[in-house]
Amino acid sequence: MTGGLVLDGTGAPGRYATVLVRDGRIASVGEALPSDVRHVDVSGRVVCPGFVDIHTHSDLTLLSDPRALSKVHQGVTTEVVGNCGLGVTAPERADLRAAVSYLDLDPSVAWTWTDLPGYLDTVAEAGPGVNVAALVGHLVLRAVVCGFADRPATPAELDTMGGLLRDALDAGAVGLSTGLVYAPLPFAREDELLALAEVTAAAGKIFTWHVRSYDDGLIESVTQAVTVARRTGCRTQISHLAAVGRRNWGAVRQALDLVDAANADGCSVGVDIYPYLHGNAPLAQLLPAWAQEGGPTTWVPRLADPAVRARIREGWRNRPTTWDEITISWTARPVPALGSTIAELAGGGDGDEVALDLLAELGTGVMMTAGGRSDDDLRTVLAHPSAVVASDGQALDPGGVTGAGVPHPRSYGCFPRYLTRYADDLADAVRRCTSAPAARLGLTDRGVLREGAPADVVVFDPERLGDRATFTDPHRFADGIDLVLVNGAVTVEGGEHTGTRAGHVLRGASC
Ligand SMILES: [Zn+2]
């Protein structure tokens, strides 16, 4: 391809150069185009590596529709699944599947594997349209070994979890994730996090953290992640760093100071964030840890007990977000609440009761988008040297089962939104979407346009680039992503998906 401004993903300034792709790899950057190859004129456009989405929840949606439409149309060529402690790399069990309902948008996806290699084989057999790498979800380890009880793991259980983790890392997982709000993970003590971090560090892999609190407890929670990083030397990622609730705005600066101090002492701690002022999670995330004991099959019926409801309401009296900041975004079965805020549903009445009724009716099968964040904080995080951009979203198909509800628009628009609304220096911004996240994962040959690297390439028109997905109309592909190559195969051309699915399952650092 010739005539385009090449941003190679390293942050180096752009240069006009010819990019030659041959046999799935970048054959050269900058040399004259031979006459025996297909020539694509990309004048006026930017040529860069495909985006490496280090933080996604596409574990099961990739099996619902392996084309990964909402992602590849925004330029993503690598999806990292298994984030926030959530994962599917164990034998199917009703309580486990309910605990990871956030991932589970298509009930027809059969959970046929029993471990991480089996899961990766299933993804490979499905023929993904993007590359896929997987973290090991801590929730899976704890649920399998300890169940959903609120108690410390015994030394024998820690050994068992460590062994399962080691096997999965040896089999090609790129790291470990935790999510200390998703039952049973609120019940994990620090010794457990240290033990698992040690195993991950010994394998030279990354530990990503959905920390215990992003609101009033943010600093304490980031301190815990940084402490574990310091004590184990494990490469560490603070996922989707944000401060939730007006009274906590500005706390991200203090969190980043903790990251800086650890890195100054030789640790490797990074952060990622998506360019939106709302998050997305199961509504059940608002429940206190004690109320989630026993797992979803236990806590859902417990919500019928007036005493339990009263105790939850008591805990909610000083919540950092308000009910008009919480919108119902997806439900496992259609309910009139979809698309409304809790405040709207309450009609001026009691939002607590509306939320509890929804949880009692739908359990983990109800998702929310939640606001209460500051644009200044977001820009502070995005400007930090360690920050990379990640969607925290899912690969969705607007015409399929996963195209239901009003999900967070990040699943469709994250990267174009960032590049057009939050980036000052385009070369550095592209780096934060490509080589920087790839390096965090140890995927040294992804995220760069370099001779010999796999040809994951995006061509976009900087004049037309932009996100179109909104919170009320989210199922809209991004504009301006004209051409996407995955491992050299043309996957999007002229803004249209070609039907090609050339993604690889990335097992380990050198894939
Ligand atoms: Zn998370």
Coordinates of C-alpha atoms and ligand atoms in Angstrom, one line a residue:
M1 CA 0.0 0.0 0.0
T2 CA 1.4 3.4 -1.0
G3 CA 0.8 7.1 -0.3
G4 CA -0.3 6.8 3.3
L5 CA 1.2 8.4 6.4
V6 CA 2.8 5.5 8.3
L7 CA 2.6 5.5 12.1
D8 CA 4.5 2.4 13.0
G9 CA 3.1 2.0 16.5
T10 CA 6.4 2.8 18.3
G11 CA 5.4 6.5 18.8
A12 CA 8.0 7.6 16.2
P13 CA 6.8 10.5 14.0
G14 CA 4.8 9.5 10.9
R15 CA 6.4 9.2 7.5
Y16 CA 5.1 8.7 4.1
A17 CA 6.2 5.2 3.1
T18 CA 5.1 2.1 1.2
V19 CA 4.1 -0.9 3.3
L20 CA 4.5 -4.3 1.6
V21 CA 2.7 -7.3 3.0
R22 CA 3.6 -10.8 1.9
D23 CA 2.6 -14.2 3.3
G24 CA 0.8 -12.7 6.2
R25 CA 3.7 -10.6 7.4
I26 CA 5.1 -7.1 6.9
A27 CA 7.7 -7.6 4.1
S28 CA 9.0 -4.1 4.2
V29 CA 8.2 -0.5 5.2
G30 CA 9.5 2.3 3.0
E31 CA 10.8 0.6 -0.1
A32 CA 9.4 0.9 -3.6
L33 CA 6.5 -1.5 -4.4
P34 CA 7.4 -4.4 -6.6
S35 CA 5.2 -4.7 -9.7
D36 CA 4.0 -8.3 -9.0
V37 CA 1.9 -7.4 -6.0
R38 CA -1.6 -6.0 -5.5
H39 CA -1.3 -2.3 -5.1
V40 CA -3.6 -0.2 -2.8
D41 CA -3.4 3.5 -2.9
V42 CA -4.0 4.8 0.6
S43 CA -3.2 8.5 -0.1
G44 CA -4.6 10.8 2.5
R45 CA -4.9 8.1 5.0
V46 CA -3.0 6.8 8.1
V47 CA -1.4 3.3 8.1
C48 CA -0.8 1.9 11.5
P49 CA -0.7 -1.4 13.4
G50 CA -4.0 -3.0 14.3
F51 CA -5.2 -2.1 17.8
V52 CA -4.3 -4.5 20.6
D53 CA -7.3 -4.4 23.0
I54 CA -5.6 -5.5 26.2
H55 CA -8.9 -5.4 28.2
T56 CA -12.0 -7.1 26.8
H57 CA -14.8 -9.4 27.9
S58 CA -15.2 -11.2 24.5
D59 CA -14.6 -14.7 26.0
L60 CA -17.9 -16.1 24.9
T61 CA -19.1 -13.5 22.4
L62 CA -16.3 -14.6 20.1
L63 CA -17.9 -18.0 20.0
S64 CA -21.3 -16.4 19.3
D65 CA -19.9 -14.6 16.3
P66 CA -16.2 -15.1 15.6
R67 CA -16.1 -12.2 13.2
A68 CA -15.8 -9.8 16.1
L69 CA -17.6 -7.2 14.1
S70 CA -17.9 -4.4 16.6
K71 CA -14.1 -4.6 17.3
V72 CA -12.6 -5.2 13.9
H73 CA -14.7 -2.3 12.5
Q74 CA -13.0 0.0 15.0
G75 CA -9.5 -1.3 14.0
V76 CA -8.9 -3.9 16.7
T77 CA -6.9 -6.9 15.5
T78 CA -6.1 -8.5 18.9
E79 CA -8.6 -9.2 21.7
V80 CA -7.4 -10.1 25.2
V81 CA -10.0 -12.0 27.1
G82 CA -10.2 -13.2 30.7
N83 CA -10.1 -9.8 32.3
C84 CA -11.5 -8.6 35.6
G85 CA -11.0 -12.0 37.1
L86 CA -13.8 -13.3 34.9
G87 CA -13.2 -16.3 32.7
V88 CA -14.6 -19.5 31.4
T89 CA -11.6 -21.8 31.5
A90 CA -13.0 -24.6 33.7
P91 CA -15.7 -27.2 33.4
E92 CA -19.1 -25.7 33.0
R93 CA -21.1 -25.4 36.3
A94 CA -24.4 -23.5 36.8
D95 CA -22.9 -21.4 39.6
L96 CA -19.8 -20.5 37.7
R97 CA -21.7 -19.7 34.5
A98 CA -24.0 -17.4 36.6
A99 CA -21.0 -15.8 38.2
V100 CA -19.6 -14.8 34.8
S101 CA -22.9 -13.8 33.4
Y102 CA -21.3 -10.5 32.3
L103 CA -19.6 -12.6 29.5
D104 CA -22.6 -14.7 28.6
L105 CA -24.8 -12.9 26.1
D106 CA -25.7 -15.8 23.9
P107 CA -27.3 -18.8 25.6
S108 CA -26.7 -21.0 22.6
V109 CA -22.9 -20.9 23.1
A110 CA -22.1 -24.4 24.3
W111 CA -19.4 -24.5 27.0
T112 CA -17.8 -27.7 25.9
W113 CA -14.2 -27.3 27.1
T114 CA -12.8 -28.0 30.6
D115 CA -9.7 -25.9 30.8
L116 CA -7.7 -23.1 29.2
P117 CA -6.1 -25.2 26.4
G118 CA -9.6 -26.6 25.6
Y119 CA -11.1 -23.1 25.5
L120 CA -8.3 -21.8 23.2
D121 CA -8.8 -24.8 20.9
T122 CA -12.5 -24.1 20.7
V123 CA -11.8 -20.4 19.8
A124 CA -9.3 -21.5 17.2
E125 CA -11.7 -24.0 15.7
A126 CA -14.4 -21.3 15.5
G127 CA -12.0 -19.3 13.3
P128 CA -11.8 -15.9 15.0
G129 CA -11.7 -12.8 12.8
V130 CA -9.1 -11.2 15.2
N131 CA -6.2 -12.6 17.2
V132 CA -7.2 -13.8 20.6
A133 CA -5.0 -14.0 23.8
A134 CA -6.3 -15.1 27.2
L135 CA -5.7 -14.2 30.8
V136 CA -6.6 -16.7 33.5
G137 CA -9.5 -15.4 35.5
H138 CA -8.9 -15.6 39.3
L139 CA -12.7 -16.1 39.7
V140 CA -12.4 -19.4 37.9
L141 CA -9.6 -20.6 40.2
R142 CA -11.3 -19.6 43.4
A143 CA -14.7 -20.9 42.5
V144 CA -13.3 -24.3 41.4
V145 CA -11.1 -24.7 44.5
C146 CA -12.9 -22.8 47.3
G147 CA -16.5 -22.3 46.0
F148 CA -18.3 -19.1 46.9
A149 CA -17.8 -19.1 50.7
D150 CA -16.4 -16.0 52.5
R151 CA -13.3 -17.6 54.0
P152 CA -9.5 -17.6 53.4
A153 CA -8.1 -20.3 51.2
T154 CA -6.2 -22.9 53.1
P155 CA -2.5 -23.5 52.3
A156 CA -3.5 -26.7 50.4
E157 CA -6.1 -24.7 48.4
L158 CA -3.5 -22.0 47.6
D159 CA -1.3 -24.7 46.3
T160 CA -4.1 -26.1 44.1
M161 CA -4.9 -22.7 42.7
G162 CA -1.3 -22.0 42.1
G163 CA -0.9 -25.3 40.2
L164 CA -4.0 -24.7 38.1
L165 CA -2.6 -21.2 37.3
R166 CA 0.8 -22.5 36.5
D167 CA -0.6 -25.1 34.1
A168 CA -2.7 -22.5 32.3
L169 CA 0.2 -20.1 32.0
D170 CA 2.4 -22.9 30.6
A171 CA -0.4 -23.7 28.1
G172 CA -0.2 -20.2 26.7
A173 CA -2.3 -17.9 28.9
V174 CA -0.7 -14.4 28.8
G175 CA -1.3 -13.7 32.4
L176 CA -3.6 -13.6 35.4
S177 CA -6.5 -11.3 36.1
T178 CA -8.4 -10.6 39.3
G179 CA -11.7 -8.7 39.9
L180 CA -12.1 -8.1 43.6
V181 CA -15.8 -7.1 43.3
Y182 CA -17.0 -10.3 41.6
A183 CA -18.1 -13.1 44.0
P184 CA -16.3 -15.1 45.2
L185 CA -13.3 -12.8 44.7
P186 CA -14.2 -10.2 47.4
F187 CA -13.4 -13.1 49.8
A188 CA -9.8 -13.5 48.6
R189 CA -7.3 -12.4 51.2
E190 CA -4.0 -10.8 50.4
D191 CA -2.0 -14.0 50.9
E192 CA -4.0 -15.5 48.0
L193 CA -3.2 -12.5 45.8
L194 CA 0.5 -12.7 46.7
A195 CA 0.6 -16.5 46.1
L196 CA -0.9 -16.2 42.7
A197 CA 1.2 -13.1 41.8
E198 CA 4.3 -15.2 42.7
V199 CA 3.3 -17.9 40.2
T200 CA 2.6 -15.3 37.5
A201 CA 5.9 -13.5 38.2
A202 CA 7.8 -16.8 37.9
A203 CA 6.2 -17.3 34.5
G204 CA 7.2 -13.8 33.5
K205 CA 3.6 -12.8 32.8
I206 CA 1.3 -10.0 33.7
F207 CA -1.2 -9.7 36.6
T208 CA -4.2 -7.4 35.8
W209 CA -6.3 -6.0 38.5
H210 CA -9.9 -4.8 38.7
V211 CA -9.2 -3.5 42.1
R212 CA -11.4 -3.8 45.2
S213 CA -13.0 -0.3 44.9
Y214 CA -13.0 2.5 42.3
D215 CA -14.9 4.9 44.5
D216 CA -14.3 5.7 48.2
G217 CA -11.7 2.9 48.5
L218 CA -9.7 3.6 45.4
I219 CA -6.5 4.6 47.0
E220 CA -6.5 1.7 49.5
S221 CA -7.3 -0.6 46.6
V222 CA -4.6 0.6 44.3
T223 CA -2.2 0.5 47.2
Q224 CA -3.0 -3.2 47.6
A225 CA -2.2 -3.9 43.9
V226 CA 1.0 -1.9 44.1
T227 CA 2.0 -3.7 47.3
V228 CA 1.6 -7.1 45.7
A229 CA 3.6 -5.9 42.7
R230 CA 6.4 -4.6 45.0
R231 CA 6.5 -7.8 47.1
T232 CA 6.5 -10.3 44.1
G233 CA 8.0 -8.3 41.3
C234 CA 5.1 -9.3 39.1
R235 CA 4.3 -7.1 36.1
T236 CA 1.1 -5.5 37.1
Q237 CA -1.8 -3.6 35.3
I238 CA -4.4 -1.5 37.1
S239 CA -7.4 -2.0 34.9
H240 CA -9.8 0.8 33.8
L241 CA -8.4 3.4 36.3
A242 CA -11.1 5.9 37.2
A243 CA -12.5 7.5 40.3
V244 CA -16.2 7.0 40.7
G245 CA -18.4 9.5 42.5
R246 CA -18.1 13.2 42.6
R247 CA -16.5 13.3 46.0
N248 CA -13.7 11.1 44.8
W249 CA -12.8 13.1 41.7
G250 CA -9.1 13.9 41.6
A251 CA -8.1 10.7 43.4
V252 CA -6.7 9.2 40.2
R253 CA -3.7 11.6 40.6
Q254 CA -2.9 10.0 43.9
A255 CA -3.3 6.6 42.4
L256 CA -0.9 7.5 39.6
D257 CA 1.6 8.7 42.2
L258 CA 1.6 5.3 43.7
V259 CA 2.2 3.8 40.3
D260 CA 5.0 6.2 39.7
A261 CA 6.7 5.5 43.0
A262 CA 6.5 1.7 42.4
N263 CA 8.0 2.1 38.9
A264 CA 10.7 4.4 40.3
D265 CA 11.6 1.5 42.6
G266 CA 12.0 -0.9 39.7
C267 CA 8.5 -2.4 39.5
S268 CA 6.5 -2.5 36.3
V269 CA 3.0 -1.2 36.9
G270 CA 0.8 0.2 34.2
V271 CA -2.8 1.4 33.8
D272 CA -5.5 1.2 31.1
I273 CA -8.6 3.1 30.5
Y274 CA -11.4 3.7 28.0
P275 CA -12.4 7.2 26.8
Y276 CA -15.8 7.4 28.3
L277 CA -17.3 8.8 31.5
H278 CA -19.5 5.7 32.2
G279 CA -18.5 2.2 33.2
N280 CA -20.5 -1.0 32.6
A281 CA -20.9 -3.9 34.9
P282 CA -23.5 -6.3 36.4
L283 CA -26.0 -4.4 38.6
A284 CA -25.0 -7.0 41.2
Q285 CA -21.7 -5.2 41.6
L286 CA -23.5 -2.7 43.8
L287 CA -24.2 -5.4 46.3
P288 CA -21.9 -5.5 49.3
A289 CA -19.6 -8.5 49.5
W290 CA -21.5 -10.1 52.4
A291 CA -24.7 -10.1 50.4
Q292 CA -23.0 -12.1 47.6
E293 CA -21.8 -14.9 49.8
G294 CA -22.6 -18.4 48.5
G295 CA -22.7 -17.2 44.9
P296 CA -25.7 -16.2 42.7
T297 CA -27.7 -19.3 43.3
T298 CA -27.7 -18.4 47.0
W299 CA -27.9 -14.7 47.1
V300 CA -30.7 -14.2 44.6
P301 CA -33.4 -16.0 46.8
R302 CA -31.9 -14.2 49.9
L303 CA -33.1 -10.9 48.4
A304 CA -36.7 -11.9 49.3
D305 CA -35.8 -11.4 53.0
P306 CA -36.8 -8.0 54.2
A307 CA -34.0 -8.0 56.8
V308 CA -31.4 -8.6 54.1
R309 CA -32.9 -5.8 52.0
A310 CA -32.9 -3.4 54.9
R311 CA -29.2 -4.1 55.6
I312 CA -28.3 -3.6 52.0
R313 CA -30.3 -0.3 51.9
E314 CA -28.5 0.8 55.0
G315 CA -25.2 0.3 53.3
W316 CA -26.4 2.2 50.2
R317 CA -27.3 5.3 52.2
N318 CA -23.9 6.9 51.5
R319 CA -23.4 5.5 48.0
P320 CA -21.0 7.6 45.9
T321 CA -23.2 7.5 42.8
T322 CA -26.9 8.4 42.5
W323 CA -29.7 6.4 40.9
D324 CA -30.0 8.8 38.0
E325 CA -26.4 7.9 37.0
I326 CA -27.3 4.2 36.6
T327 CA -28.9 2.9 33.5
I328 CA -30.1 -0.6 32.8
S329 CA -28.1 -1.7 29.7
W330 CA -28.8 -5.4 29.2
T331 CA -31.0 -8.0 30.7
A332 CA -31.0 -11.8 30.2
R333 CA -34.7 -11.6 29.2
P334 CA -36.6 -8.6 27.9
V335 CA -37.9 -6.3 30.7
P336 CA -39.4 -2.8 30.4
A337 CA -36.5 -1.4 32.5
L338 CA -34.1 -1.7 29.6
G339 CA -32.6 1.7 28.7
S340 CA -34.0 3.5 31.7
T341 CA -32.2 4.9 34.7
I342 CA -33.0 3.5 38.1
A343 CA -34.3 7.0 39.1
E344 CA -36.6 7.0 36.0
L345 CA -37.9 3.5 36.9
A346 CA -38.6 4.7 40.5
G347 CA -40.5 7.7 39.1
G348 CA -39.5 9.9 42.0
G349 CA -39.9 7.0 44.4
D350 CA -37.5 4.6 46.0
G351 CA -34.6 3.7 43.7
D352 CA -33.2 1.2 46.3
E353 CA -36.3 -0.9 46.0
V354 CA -36.3 -0.8 42.2
A355 CA -32.7 -1.9 42.1
L356 CA -33.3 -4.7 44.6
D357 CA -36.4 -5.9 42.7
L358 CA -34.4 -6.1 39.5
L359 CA -31.7 -8.1 41.2
A360 CA -34.2 -10.4 42.8
E361 CA -35.9 -11.0 39.5
L362 CA -32.8 -11.2 37.2
G363 CA -29.9 -12.1 39.5
T364 CA -26.7 -11.7 37.6
G365 CA -28.6 -11.3 34.4
V366 CA -28.9 -7.5 34.6
M367 CA -26.2 -5.1 33.5
M368 CA -25.8 -1.4 34.0
T369 CA -23.9 1.6 32.7
A370 CA -22.9 3.8 35.5
G371 CA -21.7 7.4 35.5
G372 CA -20.3 9.6 38.1
R373 CA -16.8 10.2 36.6
S374 CA -14.9 13.3 35.6
D375 CA -13.5 14.3 32.2
D376 CA -10.5 15.9 34.0
D377 CA -9.7 12.6 35.7
L378 CA -10.0 10.7 32.4
R379 CA -7.6 13.1 30.7
T380 CA -5.2 12.8 33.6
V381 CA -5.1 9.1 33.3
L382 CA -4.8 9.1 29.5
A383 CA -1.8 11.5 29.7
H384 CA 0.1 9.3 32.1
P385 CA 3.3 7.7 30.6
S386 CA 2.1 4.2 31.5
A387 CA -1.5 4.5 30.3
V388 CA -2.7 2.4 27.4
V389 CA -6.2 2.5 25.8
A390 CA -8.4 -0.5 26.2
S391 CA -12.2 -0.9 25.6
D392 CA -13.2 -3.1 28.5
G393 CA -15.9 -4.0 25.9
Q394 CA -17.1 -7.0 24.0
A395 CA -17.0 -8.1 20.4
L396 CA -20.6 -7.8 19.4
D397 CA -22.7 -8.4 16.3
P398 CA -25.4 -5.8 15.8
G399 CA -27.4 -8.2 13.6
G400 CA -27.1 -11.1 15.9
V401 CA -27.9 -12.3 19.4
T402 CA -25.2 -10.2 21.0
G403 CA -26.7 -7.1 19.3
A404 CA -29.4 -6.9 22.0
G405 CA -29.9 -4.3 24.6
V406 CA -28.2 -0.9 24.9
P407 CA -24.7 -1.9 25.8
H408 CA -21.8 0.4 26.5
P409 CA -20.8 2.1 23.2
R410 CA -17.1 1.3 23.9
S411 CA -17.6 -2.1 22.3
Y412 CA -18.1 -0.2 19.0
G413 CA -16.3 3.1 19.3
C414 CA -13.5 3.0 21.9
F415 CA -10.4 3.4 19.7
P416 CA -11.7 5.9 17.1
R417 CA -13.2 8.0 19.9
Y418 CA -9.9 8.1 21.7
L419 CA -7.9 9.0 18.6
T420 CA -10.3 11.8 17.6
R421 CA -11.4 13.3 20.9
Y422 CA -8.6 12.6 23.4
A423 CA -5.3 12.5 21.4
D424 CA -3.0 15.5 20.9
D425 CA -0.1 13.6 19.4
L426 CA -1.4 11.0 17.0
A427 CA 1.8 9.0 16.8
D428 CA 1.9 8.7 20.6
A429 CA -1.8 7.9 20.7
V430 CA -1.5 5.1 18.2
R431 CA 1.4 3.7 20.3
R432 CA -0.9 3.6 23.3
C433 CA -3.4 1.5 21.3
T434 CA -0.7 -0.8 19.7
S435 CA 2.9 -1.5 20.8
A436 CA 2.4 -0.3 24.3
P437 CA -0.4 -2.8 25.2
A438 CA 1.4 -5.5 23.2
A439 CA 4.5 -4.9 25.3
R440 CA 2.6 -5.1 28.5
L441 CA 1.4 -8.6 27.4
G442 CA 4.8 -9.7 26.2
L443 CA 3.5 -9.9 22.6
T444 CA 6.7 -8.4 21.2
D445 CA 5.8 -8.9 17.5
R446 CA 2.3 -7.4 17.6
G447 CA 1.4 -3.7 17.6
V448 CA 4.3 -2.6 15.3
L449 CA 4.7 -2.2 11.6
R450 CA 8.1 -3.7 11.3
E451 CA 9.7 -6.0 8.7
G452 CA 8.9 -9.6 9.7
A453 CA 6.1 -8.8 12.1
P454 CA 2.6 -10.3 11.5
A455 CA 0.7 -8.0 9.2
D456 CA -2.0 -6.7 11.5
V457 CA -2.7 -3.3 9.8
V458 CA -5.3 -0.6 10.0
V459 CA -5.8 2.1 7.4
F460 CA -8.0 5.0 8.5
D461 CA -9.0 8.3 7.1
P462 CA -8.2 10.9 9.7
E463 CA -10.8 13.3 8.2
R464 CA -13.6 10.8 8.6
L465 CA -12.5 8.8 11.7
G466 CA -14.9 8.8 14.5
D467 CA -17.2 6.8 16.8
R468 CA -20.9 6.8 16.1
A469 CA -22.0 4.5 18.9
T470 CA -23.8 6.4 21.8
F471 CA -25.3 5.3 25.1
T472 CA -28.8 5.4 23.6
D473 CA -27.9 4.1 20.1
P474 CA -24.8 1.9 20.7
H475 CA -24.9 -0.7 17.9
R476 CA -23.2 1.5 15.3
F477 CA -19.8 0.8 13.7
A478 CA -17.1 3.5 13.8
D479 CA -16.5 5.7 10.8
G480 CA -13.3 6.0 8.8
I481 CA -11.7 2.6 9.4
D482 CA -11.3 1.8 5.7
L483 CA -9.0 -1.2 5.6
V484 CA -8.1 -3.8 8.2
L485 CA -5.6 -6.6 7.7
V486 CA -5.4 -9.5 10.2
N487 CA -2.3 -11.6 9.7
G488 CA -2.1 -10.2 6.2
A489 CA -5.7 -11.1 5.3
V490 CA -8.1 -8.3 4.2
T491 CA -10.8 -8.4 6.8
V492 CA -12.4 -4.9 6.3
E493 CA -12.1 -3.2 2.9
G494 CA -13.9 0.0 2.0
G495 CA -15.3 0.0 5.5
E496 CA -17.1 -3.3 4.8
H497 CA -16.3 -6.7 6.4
T498 CA -15.1 -9.2 3.8
G499 CA -16.1 -12.3 5.8
T500 CA -12.5 -13.3 6.2
R501 CA -11.5 -14.7 9.6
A502 CA -7.7 -14.9 9.8
G503 CA -7.1 -14.4 13.5
H504 CA -4.7 -16.6 15.4
V505 CA -5.0 -17.8 19.0
L506 CA -1.9 -16.3 20.7
R507 CA -0.5 -18.9 23.1
G508 CA 2.4 -17.3 24.9
A509 CA 4.8 -14.5 24.1
S510 CA 6.2 -15.5 20.8
C511 CA 3.1 -16.3 18.8
Ligands
ZN1 ZN -13.2 -4.7 35.4

